[in-house]
Amino acid sequence: MPGIITTEPIEVAIIGGGIVGLVLAAGLTRQKVRVKVYEQARNFREIGAGIGFTARTVQCMEKVNPAVVSALRSGGSVNASLDEHDPNSYLRWIDGYTQHRVDDPEYQKMLLTLDAGYKGWETVRRDQFLEDLVKVIPGGVIELQKRLDTIEQKGEDKIVLTFVDGTRAEADAVFGCDGIKSRTRQILLGPDNPASYPQYTHKVAYRALIPMDKALEALGEYKGRRQHMHIGPNAHLIHYPVNQKMIGATVIVTDPKDWPSDQQNTARGSRKEVEAALEGWCLPVQNLIKLFPEELDQWALFDLWEYPVPAYNYGKISLVGDAAHASSPHHGAGASMGIEDALCLSTLLQEVSKDVNENAEPKGQALRTAFETYNAIRRTRTQWLVNSSRRVCDLFHQPDWADPAKRVKAESCFEEIKDRSFKIWHHDSASMVEETIRDYRRRCETPSETKIQMS
Amino acid sequence: MPGIITTEPIEVAIIGGGIVGLVLAAGLTRQKVRVKVYEQARNFREIGAGIGFTARTVQCMEKVNPAVVSALRSGGSVNASLDEHDPNSYLRWIDGYTQHRVDDPEYQKMLLTLDAGYKGWETVRRDQFLEDLVKVIPGGVIELQKRLDTIEQKGEDKIVLTFVDGTRAEADAVFGCDGIKSRTRQILLGPDNPASYPQYTHKVAYRALIPMDKALEALGEYKGRRQHMHIGPNAHLIHYPVNQKMIGATVIVTDPKDWPSDQQNTARGSRKEVEAALEGWCLPVQNLIKLFPEELDQWALFDLWEYPVPAYNYGKISLVGDAAHASSPHHGAGASMGIEDALCLSTLLQEVSKDVNENAEPKGQALRTAFETYNAIRRTRTQWLVNSSRRVCDLFHQPDWADPAKRVKAESCFEEIKDRSFKIWHHDSASMVEETIRDYRRRCETPSETKIQMS
């Protein structure tokens, strides 16, 4: 179906310069595509302490742009298990609550160890990764202090973006990578759609970065250098090295109260609250909590579980990463899903470029078809993750852990946790790329069926 | 470690002559083992209308004893999808509640179709399968009207069984295949252990067998001949052909009330109750319900989810099938798990026989080691099934189905349902057999670590 021959490159706008937006930009700037990233902040900053990526996610980064992996490594990433003699990573679930040996208060019962394989989990400080990721993006691509106000999409015209500073921009395609509170999503779904706003998961997080030497004193050498998830009734503690000198530690507590979504999702908190939530837990847990700062933020965790986004594609606009499928963090895979999205989309833009630049296909049609493919390929897995993250946190926080008569039942959750973890970790990015191209080509051959437009 | 040489064969007692007990007996009677089955009833009878087995479960039967598969087939088993042109079986989840097309009240939205492969699900009437299974067991093996009263297990002595009729019997090993209300389990765990008794799942089932011609009128040709699971708020209906002339249909309803475990788990019910539970559901569902008898039993569904059995092996006694891991029926896999158990145990008894008869190993030690292996191999998967069956029923019964604003969320459950179904269906019995032998051999080599005795 050849259309009007055009030599001008496809212009795309990425809304949001977080990890996912920048990884996507790193992919698209390697292609015959003109890329702009619009970030609302004055500077780049990332919330949260550390972040982890599985080996398969690192493979996705490699396919998007090898420079992303260099940024991860130069950002100081380390194996989630710091062990001189073993290059594999392990995720470990450990009893944080019950004192199994009265004579040994340091002892905690190991509940599940999963082998994530060779360098299976790399962890890094978010801020350091982002800093090095910015350097991967060519000059002139990123514009700061651009807060999106409106998007106008009309047929085959350019999409028009306006920003709250009164400026405007045009693009052939828009990627909403603007996170859990995505303005792009709000514009697309409208103010009355509950999916425009994230929902409170009834979990609150307290995060800290703790010097390694102090952490080793609190947890002991073995636990201190290795990721551990300490679970118990209505709360859990996860910690892992974020580099050679620091561990990231997060306590997540069940909160039966409400947290209005129009409110800031951080509030002032204190170590005392954390201590109260983990009262009576195992000694190493209590030791580590003592190293949290006396005053610290509490983060209300929101997600898109209750009202998922009905589609990730709206004509020539798509929602990517947290904007599409913000998840609670309990699988540690939220950003990984966004990076898989970025690989899917950067694969598609390569196909679209080929069709537009070499085969003179009409831009708009090719982009719409690409985003339909993106929706078809990515939605099931990513929405599953949102659900699964809620589910595993419920399993971690089983009140049954506090009832000795219910321990057999409580411990029977680990087969499910294993299956869910493996489903995330064992993602086959090569198959996804193949399937993406196949699905796009199939849709190109049957365009009449696939025409779904936004308005 | 050769011990006292003995030429007398191993004597085993199977408590309970249900499907699992008889399949195990069919396996053991082929070996150099003296088998007795003690069944409390006066005659063989099976509760429930139909039962389904996956192709992999049929493989397990084949390995236990090919005559079991012959019994299944002579019992009149059919493919869960009766389709002349397609030998594959499919499981289908369909919207039973929402009217998606005002102009077509017969229309129901298909939510998930899973391909179970070539003859992937065979369904049969329980009573007919059991009748033909009994014929597989050699004469003199089965003793009816033997209700177990006590078990005495003392070191290397024979285990002594007493029955309520005052008779007694001896055996080297005992298999408790006595179902969800297992007397063997009660004896082993004691009257004060909550795991001695099944727990109410807060679901009630209404079952019917309906002539095929009537079913086709109610459901239409396509649905009538094929398994379908109609889901909606707080209830679901499943139906499937049990032979060429009949379908089995079960309605399962969420029941917030309690059902004391000391009470009978059936009560008189009526079609009116079923109609009330499915009021406002799609027309084909309502049509089918009209074919249920006016008076019918309601079955309270119990399981071992809340208080799972802490181990399946107790010295030379083991718990098998529902006695070990009674599940609610929502995966249709309860009996399949018991048949996998039977394959594991019949593999082990072959190894034990070899050790005792050819290598003159002491019987008791070999049997205890075998049952430790059985516990290690089977417990995780089977307890997972108990949990998973509860979980999928919660997903089937989501109240969200009744809220149009929650449909996107409700429909996001199917990736999980698919994963769970495949985990059950794709069981690799050849690997299980290999792993069973390997684990048993490893334990035999390190007997000091493995000595766990009952009392």
mmCIF file of N, CA, C and O in Angstrom, chain A residues 194 305-310 379-381 383-384 387 391 403 405-406 408-410 412-413 415-416 418-420 423, chain B residues 194 305-310 379-381 383-384 387 391 403 405-406 408-410 412-413 415-416 418-420 423:
data_model
loop_
_atom_site.group_PDB
_atom_site.id
_atom_site.type_symbol
_atom_site.label_atom_id
_atom_site.label_comp_id
_atom_site.label_asym_id
_atom_site.label_seq_id
_atom_site.Cartn_x
_atom_site.Cartn_y
_atom_site.Cartn_z
ATOM 1 N N PRO A 194 -11.733 6.545 36.062
ATOM 2 C CA PRO A 194 -10.921 6.245 37.256
ATOM 3 C C PRO A 194 -9.508 5.752 36.897
ATOM 4 O O PRO A 194 -8.590 5.885 37.709
ATOM 5 N N TRP A 305 -4.007 -1.224 39.591
ATOM 6 C CA TRP A 305 -4.602 -2.552 39.715
ATOM 7 C C TRP A 305 -6.129 -2.491 39.649
ATOM 8 O O TRP A 305 -6.758 -3.244 38.918
ATOM 9 N N GLU A 306 -6.697 -1.576 40.398
ATOM 10 C CA GLU A 306 -8.153 -1.559 40.518
ATOM 11 C C GLU A 306 -8.814 -1.074 39.234
ATOM 12 O O GLU A 306 -9.847 -1.603 38.822
ATOM 13 N N TYR A 307 -8.211 -0.094 38.604
ATOM 14 C CA TYR A 307 -8.740 0.435 37.344
ATOM 15 C C TYR A 307 -7.630 0.440 36.313
ATOM 16 O O TYR A 307 -6.977 1.458 36.107
ATOM 17 N N PRO A 308 -7.388 -0.702 35.667
ATOM 18 C CA PRO A 308 -6.299 -0.748 34.680
ATOM 19 C C PRO A 308 -6.675 0.088 33.450
ATOM 20 O O PRO A 308 -7.860 0.295 33.154
ATOM 21 N N VAL A 309 -5.656 0.529 32.748
ATOM 22 C CA VAL A 309 -5.845 1.262 31.506
ATOM 23 C C VAL A 309 -6.452 0.296 30.479
ATOM 24 O O VAL A 309 -5.952 -0.812 30.304
ATOM 25 N N PRO A 310 -7.539 0.691 29.794
ATOM 26 C CA PRO A 310 -8.190 -0.259 28.868
ATOM 27 C C PRO A 310 -7.366 -0.578 27.620
ATOM 28 O O PRO A 310 -7.565 -1.615 27.000
ATOM 29 N N ARG A 379 0.364 -5.836 26.688
ATOM 30 C CA ARG A 379 -0.616 -5.542 27.729
ATOM 31 C C ARG A 379 -0.829 -6.702 28.702
ATOM 32 O O ARG A 379 -0.886 -6.482 29.920
ATOM 33 N N THR A 380 -0.935 -7.906 28.198
ATOM 34 C CA THR A 380 -1.246 -9.039 29.072
ATOM 35 C C THR A 380 -0.176 -9.227 30.147
ATOM 36 O O THR A 380 -0.480 -9.337 31.339
ATOM 37 N N ARG A 381 1.074 -9.246 29.712
ATOM 38 C CA ARG A 381 2.161 -9.492 30.674
ATOM 39 C C ARG A 381 2.282 -8.376 31.705
ATOM 40 O O ARG A 381 2.458 -8.635 32.895
ATOM 41 N N GLN A 383 0.030 -6.108 32.698
ATOM 42 C CA GLN A 383 -1.084 -6.017 33.632
ATOM 43 C C GLN A 383 -1.045 -7.193 34.608
ATOM 44 O O GLN A 383 -1.396 -7.051 35.779
ATOM 45 N N TRP A 384 -0.575 -8.333 34.102
ATOM 46 C CA TRP A 384 -0.358 -9.478 35.011
ATOM 47 C C TRP A 384 0.602 -9.083 36.121
ATOM 48 O O TRP A 384 0.405 -9.426 37.282
ATOM 49 N N ASN A 387 -1.067 -7.116 38.859
ATOM 50 C CA ASN A 387 -1.845 -8.023 39.713
ATOM 51 C C ASN A 387 -0.924 -8.867 40.592
ATOM 52 O O ASN A 387 -1.183 -9.063 41.775
ATOM 53 N N ARG A 391 -0.508 -9.470 44.634
ATOM 54 C CA ARG A 391 -0.712 -10.810 45.179
ATOM 55 C C ARG A 391 0.475 -11.251 46.044
ATOM 56 O O ARG A 391 0.288 -11.748 47.142
ATOM 57 N N ASP A 403 0.725 -16.739 63.653
ATOM 58 C CA ASP A 403 -0.049 -17.788 64.318
ATOM 59 C C ASP A 403 0.635 -19.133 64.091
ATOM 60 O O ASP A 403 0.603 -19.675 62.984
ATOM 61 N N ALA A 405 -0.171 -22.061 64.600
ATOM 62 C CA ALA A 405 -1.044 -23.097 64.027
ATOM 63 C C ALA A 405 -1.213 -22.919 62.525
ATOM 64 O O ALA A 405 -1.658 -23.835 61.832
ATOM 65 N N LYS A 406 -0.870 -21.744 62.007
ATOM 66 C CA LYS A 406 -1.057 -21.469 60.582
ATOM 67 C C LYS A 406 0.263 -21.455 59.805
ATOM 68 O O LYS A 406 0.283 -21.061 58.638
ATOM 69 N N VAL A 408 2.197 -23.901 58.651
ATOM 70 C CA VAL A 408 2.267 -24.830 57.509
ATOM 71 C C VAL A 408 1.563 -24.213 56.318
ATOM 72 O O VAL A 408 2.069 -24.209 55.193
ATOM 73 N N LYS A 409 0.406 -23.641 56.573
ATOM 74 C CA LYS A 409 -0.320 -22.976 55.498
ATOM 75 C C LYS A 409 0.474 -21.792 54.949
ATOM 76 O O LYS A 409 0.637 -21.647 53.732
ATOM 77 N N ALA A 410 0.958 -20.944 55.844
ATOM 78 C CA ALA A 410 1.668 -19.740 55.395
ATOM 79 C C ALA A 410 2.853 -20.133 54.500
ATOM 80 O O ALA A 410 3.080 -19.530 53.457
ATOM 81 N N SER A 412 3.202 -22.591 52.613
ATOM 82 C CA SER A 412 2.861 -23.234 51.333
ATOM 83 C C SER A 412 2.756 -22.211 50.190
ATOM 84 O O SER A 412 2.452 -22.565 49.064
ATOM 85 N N CYS A 413 3.038 -20.941 50.481
ATOM 86 C CA CYS A 413 2.927 -19.906 49.436
ATOM 87 C C CYS A 413 4.109 -19.877 48.479
ATOM 88 O O CYS A 413 4.053 -19.210 47.438
ATOM 89 N N GLU A 415 5.731 -21.953 46.445
ATOM 90 C CA GLU A 415 5.679 -22.486 45.073
ATOM 91 C C GLU A 415 5.094 -21.422 44.147
ATOM 92 O O GLU A 415 5.574 -21.222 43.029
ATOM 93 N N GLU A 416 4.085 -20.737 44.627
ATOM 94 C CA GLU A 416 3.488 -19.669 43.822
ATOM 95 C C GLU A 416 4.457 -18.507 43.636
ATOM 96 O O GLU A 416 4.582 -17.952 42.528
ATOM 97 N N LYS A 418 7.660 -18.627 43.640
ATOM 98 C CA LYS A 418 8.684 -19.095 42.699
ATOM 99 C C LYS A 418 8.175 -18.993 41.259
ATOM 100 O O LYS A 418 8.852 -18.423 40.394
ATOM 101 N N ASP A 419 7.001 -19.541 41.003
ATOM 102 C CA ASP A 419 6.449 -19.507 39.641
ATOM 103 C C ASP A 419 6.330 -18.075 39.123
ATOM 104 O O ASP A 419 6.653 -17.785 37.975
ATOM 105 N N ARG A 420 5.845 -17.205 39.989
ATOM 106 C CA ARG A 420 5.650 -15.812 39.569
ATOM 107 C C ARG A 420 6.996 -15.137 39.300
ATOM 108 O O ARG A 420 7.139 -14.384 38.329
ATOM 109 N N LYS A 423 8.432 -16.382 36.023
ATOM 110 C CA LYS A 423 7.727 -15.826 34.858
ATOM 111 C C LYS A 423 8.296 -14.444 34.497
ATOM 112 O O LYS A 423 8.417 -14.106 33.324
ATOM 113 N N PRO B 194 -6.000 -29.398 63.997
ATOM 114 C CA PRO B 194 -7.026 -28.942 63.042
ATOM 115 C C PRO B 194 -6.865 -29.567 61.660
ATOM 116 O O PRO B 194 -7.842 -29.659 60.910
ATOM 117 N N TRP B 305 -6.956 -26.425 52.908
ATOM 118 C CA TRP B 305 -6.214 -25.202 52.623
ATOM 119 C C TRP B 305 -5.779 -24.500 53.899
ATOM 120 O O TRP B 305 -4.627 -24.109 54.048
ATOM 121 N N GLU B 306 -6.709 -24.363 54.816
ATOM 122 C CA GLU B 306 -6.407 -23.536 55.990
ATOM 123 C C GLU B 306 -5.433 -24.241 56.929
ATOM 124 O O GLU B 306 -4.549 -23.602 57.508
ATOM 125 N N TYR B 307 -5.599 -25.539 57.074
ATOM 126 C CA TYR B 307 -4.696 -26.309 57.932
ATOM 127 C C TYR B 307 -4.146 -27.483 57.130
ATOM 128 O O TYR B 307 -4.666 -28.595 57.217
ATOM 129 N N PRO B 308 -3.108 -27.250 56.340
ATOM 130 C CA PRO B 308 -2.585 -28.360 55.523
ATOM 131 C C PRO B 308 -1.903 -29.402 56.412
ATOM 132 O O PRO B 308 -1.444 -29.094 57.519
ATOM 133 N N VAL B 309 -1.844 -30.604 55.902
ATOM 134 C CA VAL B 309 -1.155 -31.689 56.592
ATOM 135 C C VAL B 309 0.335 -31.353 56.631
ATOM 136 O O VAL B 309 0.915 -31.001 55.610
ATOM 137 N N PRO B 310 0.982 -31.435 57.815
ATOM 138 C CA PRO B 310 2.397 -31.030 57.877
ATOM 139 C C PRO B 310 3.357 -31.971 57.137
ATOM 140 O O PRO B 310 4.437 -31.550 56.749
ATOM 141 N N ARG B 379 4.740 -33.158 47.912
ATOM 142 C CA ARG B 379 4.022 -32.237 48.791
ATOM 143 C C ARG B 379 3.871 -30.837 48.197
ATOM 144 O O ARG B 379 2.787 -30.243 48.256
ATOM 145 N N THR B 380 4.930 -30.302 47.629
ATOM 146 C CA THR B 380 4.882 -28.916 47.147
ATOM 147 C C THR B 380 3.814 -28.730 46.072
ATOM 148 O O THR B 380 2.987 -27.817 46.153
ATOM 149 N N ARG B 381 3.842 -29.602 45.077
ATOM 150 C CA ARG B 381 2.894 -29.461 43.966
ATOM 151 C C ARG B 381 1.446 -29.642 44.419
ATOM 152 O O ARG B 381 0.551 -28.897 44.017
ATOM 153 N N GLN B 383 0.102 -29.362 47.463
ATOM 154 C CA GLN B 383 -0.415 -28.306 48.335
ATOM 155 C C GLN B 383 -0.629 -27.026 47.539
ATOM 156 O O GLN B 383 -1.577 -26.275 47.796
ATOM 157 N N TRP B 384 0.243 -26.811 46.545
ATOM 158 C CA TRP B 384 0.031 -25.678 45.628
ATOM 159 C C TRP B 384 -1.344 -25.794 44.967
ATOM 160 O O TRP B 384 -2.057 -24.807 44.833
ATOM 161 N N ASN B 387 -4.119 -24.614 47.189
ATOM 162 C CA ASN B 387 -4.137 -23.146 47.224
ATOM 163 C C ASN B 387 -4.673 -22.584 45.912
ATOM 164 O O ASN B 387 -5.471 -21.653 45.895
ATOM 165 N N ARG B 391 -7.756 -20.089 44.853
ATOM 166 C CA ARG B 391 -7.443 -18.817 44.193
ATOM 167 C C ARG B 391 -8.242 -18.643 42.897
ATOM 168 O O ARG B 391 -8.837 -17.597 42.668
ATOM 169 N N ASP B 403 -19.797 -5.167 37.897
ATOM 170 C CA ASP B 403 -19.585 -3.715 37.859
ATOM 171 C C ASP B 403 -18.893 -3.344 36.546
ATOM 172 O O ASP B 403 -17.708 -3.625 36.366
ATOM 173 N N ALA B 405 -17.586 -0.774 35.475
ATOM 174 C CA ALA B 405 -16.352 0.009 35.649
ATOM 175 C C ALA B 405 -15.166 -0.874 36.021
ATOM 176 O O ALA B 405 -14.011 -0.466 35.906
ATOM 177 N N LYS B 406 -15.453 -2.113 36.463
ATOM 178 C CA LYS B 406 -14.382 -3.007 36.910
ATOM 179 C C LYS B 406 -14.105 -4.137 35.920
ATOM 180 O O LYS B 406 -13.365 -5.071 36.238
ATOM 181 N N VAL B 408 -12.451 -4.231 33.055
ATOM 182 C CA VAL B 408 -11.065 -4.336 32.570
ATOM 183 C C VAL B 408 -10.221 -5.058 33.607
ATOM 184 O O VAL B 408 -9.444 -5.959 33.292
ATOM 185 N N LYS B 409 -10.407 -4.675 34.848
ATOM 186 C CA LYS B 409 -9.679 -5.345 35.920
ATOM 187 C C LYS B 409 -10.056 -6.823 35.992
ATOM 188 O O LYS B 409 -9.190 -7.697 36.043
ATOM 189 N N ALA B 410 -11.357 -7.098 36.007
ATOM 190 C CA ALA B 410 -11.813 -8.479 36.167
ATOM 191 C C ALA B 410 -11.205 -9.360 35.065
ATOM 192 O O ALA B 410 -10.714 -10.452 35.332
ATOM 193 N N SER B 412 -8.484 -9.061 33.545
ATOM 194 C CA SER B 412 -7.018 -9.221 33.578
ATOM 195 C C SER B 412 -6.598 -10.467 34.354
ATOM 196 O O SER B 412 -5.412 -10.742 34.497
ATOM 197 N N CYS B 413 -7.567 -11.258 34.833
ATOM 198 C CA CYS B 413 -7.222 -12.459 35.624
ATOM 199 C C CYS B 413 -6.778 -13.637 34.764
ATOM 200 O O CYS B 413 -6.255 -14.622 35.289
ATOM 201 N N GLU B 415 -4.490 -14.318 32.446
ATOM 202 C CA GLU B 415 -3.085 -14.741 32.309
ATOM 203 C C GLU B 415 -2.719 -15.657 33.484
ATOM 204 O O GLU B 415 -2.045 -16.669 33.311
ATOM 205 N N GLU B 416 -3.182 -15.296 34.658
ATOM 206 C CA GLU B 416 -2.919 -16.128 35.830
ATOM 207 C C GLU B 416 -3.631 -17.479 35.726
ATOM 208 O O GLU B 416 -3.055 -18.525 36.040
ATOM 209 N N LYS B 418 -4.435 -19.047 33.050
ATOM 210 C CA LYS B 418 -3.704 -19.815 32.036
ATOM 211 C C LYS B 418 -2.451 -20.447 32.645
ATOM 212 O O LYS B 418 -2.224 -21.652 32.499
ATOM 213 N N ASP B 419 -1.647 -19.641 33.315
ATOM 214 C CA ASP B 419 -0.408 -20.158 33.907
ATOM 215 C C ASP B 419 -0.696 -21.309 34.868
ATOM 216 O O ASP B 419 0.001 -22.323 34.876
ATOM 217 N N ARG B 420 -1.716 -21.113 35.702
ATOM 218 C CA ARG B 420 -2.034 -22.144 36.689
ATOM 219 C C ARG B 420 -2.536 -23.420 36.005
ATOM 220 O O ARG B 420 -2.166 -24.530 36.400
ATOM 221 N N LYS B 423 0.391 -25.251 34.425
ATOM 222 C CA LYS B 423 1.241 -25.906 35.435
ATOM 223 C C LYS B 423 0.667 -27.279 35.793
ATOM 224 O O LYS B 423 1.416 -28.230 36.001
#
